[in-house]
């Protein structure tokens, strides 16, 4: 049975594109919705060009009322009847109330080797710490931020010449490999952890 995947974005959507491109042939899942909280997300255009249904639920009209925003967000997502939610650069923190309605069916990609560097500015923090390695993690989403069961990690060696921007670009390339690999396994009901390399 083909699993239906909704992808939530806020920006360029390069991870969304990598996920959507991977869901072909004998892949057990297909994209059914790309939703952004920002109407001007470039990822919405890319999704539409790929023939994927798109939606926008702008958080700003809700004036910080997270539960009101999340009620509308939930209903719009549910209308697409997804089996799996993939957060891919979705930049709104989701409350426990929302997460608990999707827990076990919701993945996120985070640009660090969790549990190191939850939150923002991960590349600058890894450089400031003088880490030798860095990378990205795909995990199941739980109410605690960037804290759910890890399903995959990809790592690279930090180059002494790296800046936050060059490091982010190299990690992003790993994200585009890791997330599709984890989604394919997760959609098949396999929760074995993927480690690259
Ligand atoms: C990625 O770096 C991801 O790790 C972080 O936000 C960025 C999303 O980029 N959560 P894109 O929108 O997928 O290109």
Short mmCIF file of C-alpha atoms and ligand atoms in Angstrom, two decimals:
data_model
loop_
_atom_site.label_atom_id
_atom_site.label_comp_id
_atom_site.label_asym_id
_atom_site.label_seq_id
_atom_site.Cartn_x
_atom_site.Cartn_y
_atom_site.Cartn_z
CA UNK A 1 0.00 0.00 0.00
CA UNK A 2 1.54 3.30 -1.09
CA UNK A 3 2.24 5.62 1.80
CA UNK A 4 1.11 9.23 1.37
CA UNK A 5 3.70 11.86 2.35
CA UNK A 6 3.15 15.53 3.20
CA UNK A 7 6.22 17.78 3.35
CA UNK A 8 6.29 20.98 5.40
CA UNK A 9 8.67 23.75 4.34
CA UNK A 10 9.34 27.41 4.97
CA UNK A 11 11.95 28.26 2.36
CA UNK A 12 13.82 26.96 -0.67
CA UNK A 13 12.66 23.40 -0.27
CA UNK A 14 15.81 21.65 -1.52
CA UNK A 15 15.19 18.80 0.93
CA UNK A 16 11.58 18.61 -0.25
CA UNK A 17 12.79 18.34 -3.85
CA UNK A 18 15.22 15.56 -2.92
CA UNK A 19 12.43 13.69 -1.11
CA UNK A 20 9.93 14.16 -3.95
CA UNK A 21 12.43 13.07 -6.59
CA UNK A 22 13.19 9.92 -4.59
CA UNK A 23 9.54 8.81 -4.39
CA UNK A 24 9.32 7.04 -7.76
CA UNK A 25 9.26 3.52 -9.14
CA UNK A 26 9.14 0.86 -6.45
CA UNK A 27 9.48 3.42 -3.63
CA UNK A 28 6.72 2.67 -1.08
CA UNK A 29 5.65 6.33 -0.80
CA UNK A 30 4.47 9.25 -2.91
CA UNK A 31 4.26 12.98 -2.13
CA UNK A 32 0.68 14.23 -1.76
CA UNK A 33 1.16 17.75 -0.34
CA UNK A 34 3.81 20.41 0.11
CA UNK A 35 2.76 23.02 2.65
CA UNK A 36 4.55 26.18 3.70
CA UNK A 37 3.85 28.78 6.37
CA UNK A 38 5.20 31.38 3.93
CA UNK A 39 3.39 32.16 0.67
CA UNK A 40 6.64 33.27 -0.98
CA UNK A 41 8.54 30.06 -0.30
CA UNK A 42 10.50 29.12 -3.42
CA UNK A 43 9.81 25.51 -2.53
CA UNK A 44 6.12 25.99 -3.31
CA UNK A 45 6.97 26.88 -6.90
CA UNK A 46 9.31 23.90 -7.15
CA UNK A 47 6.62 21.58 -5.78
CA UNK A 48 4.01 22.91 -8.19
CA UNK A 49 6.44 22.41 -11.08
CA UNK A 50 6.72 18.78 -9.98
CA UNK A 51 2.93 18.44 -10.03
CA UNK A 52 2.57 18.17 -6.26
CA UNK A 53 -0.42 19.81 -4.52
CA UNK A 54 0.67 22.85 -2.51
CA UNK A 55 -0.83 24.83 0.35
CA UNK A 56 0.00 27.82 2.51
CA UNK A 57 -0.98 28.30 6.15
CA UNK A 58 0.51 31.64 7.16
CA UNK A 59 1.24 31.83 10.88
CA UNK A 60 1.22 35.64 11.02
CA UNK A 61 -2.57 36.30 11.05
CA UNK A 62 -2.78 34.25 14.24
CA UNK A 63 -0.76 36.87 16.14
CA UNK A 64 1.20 34.34 18.18
CA UNK A 65 -1.83 32.18 18.99
CA UNK A 66 0.01 28.93 18.33
CA UNK A 67 -2.92 26.62 19.02
CA UNK A 68 -5.17 28.52 16.60
CA UNK A 69 -2.48 28.39 13.91
CA UNK A 70 -1.84 24.71 14.54
CA UNK A 71 -5.56 23.87 14.40
CA UNK A 72 -5.76 25.30 10.88
CA UNK A 73 -2.41 23.74 9.97
CA UNK A 74 -3.57 20.33 11.18
CA UNK A 75 -6.86 20.47 9.29
CA UNK A 76 -5.17 21.49 6.03
CA UNK A 77 -2.62 18.70 6.34
CA UNK A 78 -5.26 16.15 7.36
CA UNK A 79 -7.30 17.04 4.27
CA UNK A 80 -4.51 15.47 2.18
CA UNK A 81 -4.77 12.30 4.26
CA UNK A 82 -1.00 11.77 4.66
CA UNK A 83 0.44 8.71 6.36
CA UNK A 84 3.76 10.46 7.00
CA UNK A 85 4.76 14.09 7.66
CA UNK A 86 8.25 15.25 6.73
CA UNK A 87 9.44 18.55 8.20
CA UNK A 88 12.04 19.92 5.79
CA UNK A 89 13.18 23.35 6.79
CA UNK A 90 9.85 24.12 8.44
CA UNK A 91 10.82 26.97 10.72
CA UNK A 92 7.90 27.07 13.14
CA UNK A 93 8.25 25.37 16.52
CA UNK A 94 5.31 22.98 16.91
CA UNK A 95 3.65 22.54 20.29
CA UNK A 96 3.14 19.21 22.01
CA UNK A 97 -0.56 19.48 21.14
CA UNK A 98 0.19 19.33 17.43
CA UNK A 99 3.08 16.86 17.64
CA UNK A 100 1.10 14.34 19.68
CA UNK A 101 -1.51 14.13 16.90
CA UNK A 102 1.20 13.04 14.42
CA UNK A 103 3.81 11.44 16.66
CA UNK A 104 5.16 8.23 15.21
CA UNK A 105 4.35 9.47 11.71
CA UNK A 106 6.43 12.68 11.62
CA UNK A 107 10.10 13.10 10.68
CA UNK A 108 12.47 16.05 10.75
CA UNK A 109 15.92 16.75 9.43
CA UNK A 110 18.24 18.77 11.61
CA UNK A 111 21.63 20.12 10.50
CA UNK A 112 23.77 18.70 13.30
CA UNK A 113 24.85 15.37 14.77
CA UNK A 114 22.17 15.25 17.46
CA UNK A 115 22.13 15.30 20.40
CA UNK A 116 24.77 17.96 19.74
CA UNK A 117 23.51 21.44 18.82
CA UNK A 118 19.75 21.33 19.11
CA UNK A 119 18.17 24.56 17.90
CA UNK A 120 19.63 27.13 15.54
CA UNK A 121 23.03 28.22 14.14
CA UNK A 122 24.37 24.67 14.28
CA UNK A 123 27.19 25.15 11.80
CA UNK A 124 28.62 28.22 13.56
CA UNK A 125 28.39 26.39 16.89
CA UNK A 126 30.25 23.35 15.59
CA UNK A 127 32.99 25.60 14.19
CA UNK A 128 33.20 27.65 17.40
CA UNK A 129 33.54 24.44 19.40
CA UNK A 130 36.43 23.33 17.19
CA UNK A 131 34.67 20.07 16.29
CA UNK A 132 36.42 17.77 13.85
CA UNK A 133 33.14 16.36 12.56
CA UNK A 134 29.67 17.70 11.79
CA UNK A 135 26.65 16.56 9.83
CA UNK A 136 22.89 16.06 9.89
CA UNK A 137 20.30 13.92 11.61
CA UNK A 138 16.86 12.62 10.66
CA UNK A 139 14.73 11.89 13.70
CA UNK A 140 11.15 11.18 14.68
CA UNK A 141 9.50 14.33 15.97
CA UNK A 142 8.47 14.34 19.63
CA UNK A 143 7.27 17.28 21.74
CA UNK A 144 10.82 18.13 22.87
CA UNK A 145 12.68 20.18 20.24
CA UNK A 146 15.12 18.22 18.04
CA UNK A 147 14.99 15.33 20.50
CA UNK A 148 13.12 12.34 19.06
CA UNK A 149 14.45 8.85 18.21
CA UNK A 150 17.25 9.11 15.66
CA UNK A 151 16.59 7.30 12.35
CA UNK A 152 19.69 8.38 10.45
CA UNK A 153 22.85 10.44 10.56
CA UNK A 154 25.34 11.57 7.93
CA UNK A 155 28.69 13.01 8.93
CA UNK A 156 31.62 14.83 7.36
CA UNK A 157 34.99 16.17 8.47
CA UNK A 158 35.11 19.88 9.13
CA UNK A 159 37.72 21.59 6.97
CA UNK A 160 39.88 24.19 8.75
CA UNK A 161 38.94 26.65 6.00
CA UNK A 162 35.20 26.08 6.54
CA UNK A 163 32.92 28.99 7.35
CA UNK A 164 29.34 28.57 8.56
CA UNK A 165 28.18 29.07 4.98
CA UNK A 166 30.58 26.61 3.35
CA UNK A 167 29.87 24.06 6.07
CA UNK A 168 26.10 24.52 5.68
CA UNK A 169 26.39 23.94 1.94
CA UNK A 170 28.35 20.70 2.43
CA UNK A 171 25.95 19.48 5.11
CA UNK A 172 22.98 20.29 2.86
CA UNK A 173 24.37 17.92 0.24
CA UNK A 174 24.44 15.18 2.89
CA UNK A 175 20.87 16.03 3.88
CA UNK A 176 19.73 15.43 0.32
CA UNK A 177 21.17 11.92 0.51
CA UNK A 178 20.19 11.02 4.07
CA UNK A 179 16.57 12.17 4.20
CA UNK A 180 15.40 10.21 1.12
CA UNK A 181 17.21 7.10 2.36
CA UNK A 182 15.57 7.33 5.78
CA UNK A 183 12.12 8.09 4.33
CA UNK A 184 12.26 5.09 2.04
CA UNK A 185 13.10 2.79 4.94
CA UNK A 186 10.59 4.46 7.29
CA UNK A 187 7.79 4.22 4.70
CA UNK A 188 8.48 0.49 4.49
CA UNK A 189 8.03 0.21 8.25
CA UNK A 190 11.75 -0.24 8.90
CA UNK A 191 13.14 1.85 11.73
CA UNK A 192 16.74 0.58 11.56
CA UNK A 193 19.14 3.54 11.84
CA UNK A 194 21.01 4.64 8.68
CA UNK A 195 24.56 5.92 9.20
CA UNK A 196 26.48 7.61 6.38
CA UNK A 197 29.29 6.75 6.05
C1 LIG B 1 18.25 22.64 5.94
O1 LIG B 1 19.56 23.02 6.24
C2 LIG B 1 17.70 21.84 7.09
O2 LIG B 1 18.67 21.09 7.76
C3 LIG B 1 17.16 22.90 8.00
O3 LIG B 1 16.67 23.92 7.15
C4 LIG B 1 17.31 23.83 5.89
C5 LIG B 1 16.23 23.61 4.86
O4 LIG B 1 16.74 23.84 3.63
N1 LIG B 1 16.12 22.37 8.82
P1 LIG B 1 15.76 23.55 2.38
O5 LIG B 1 14.55 24.47 2.53
O6 LIG B 1 15.37 22.10 2.44
O7 LIG B 1 16.60 23.87 1.18
#
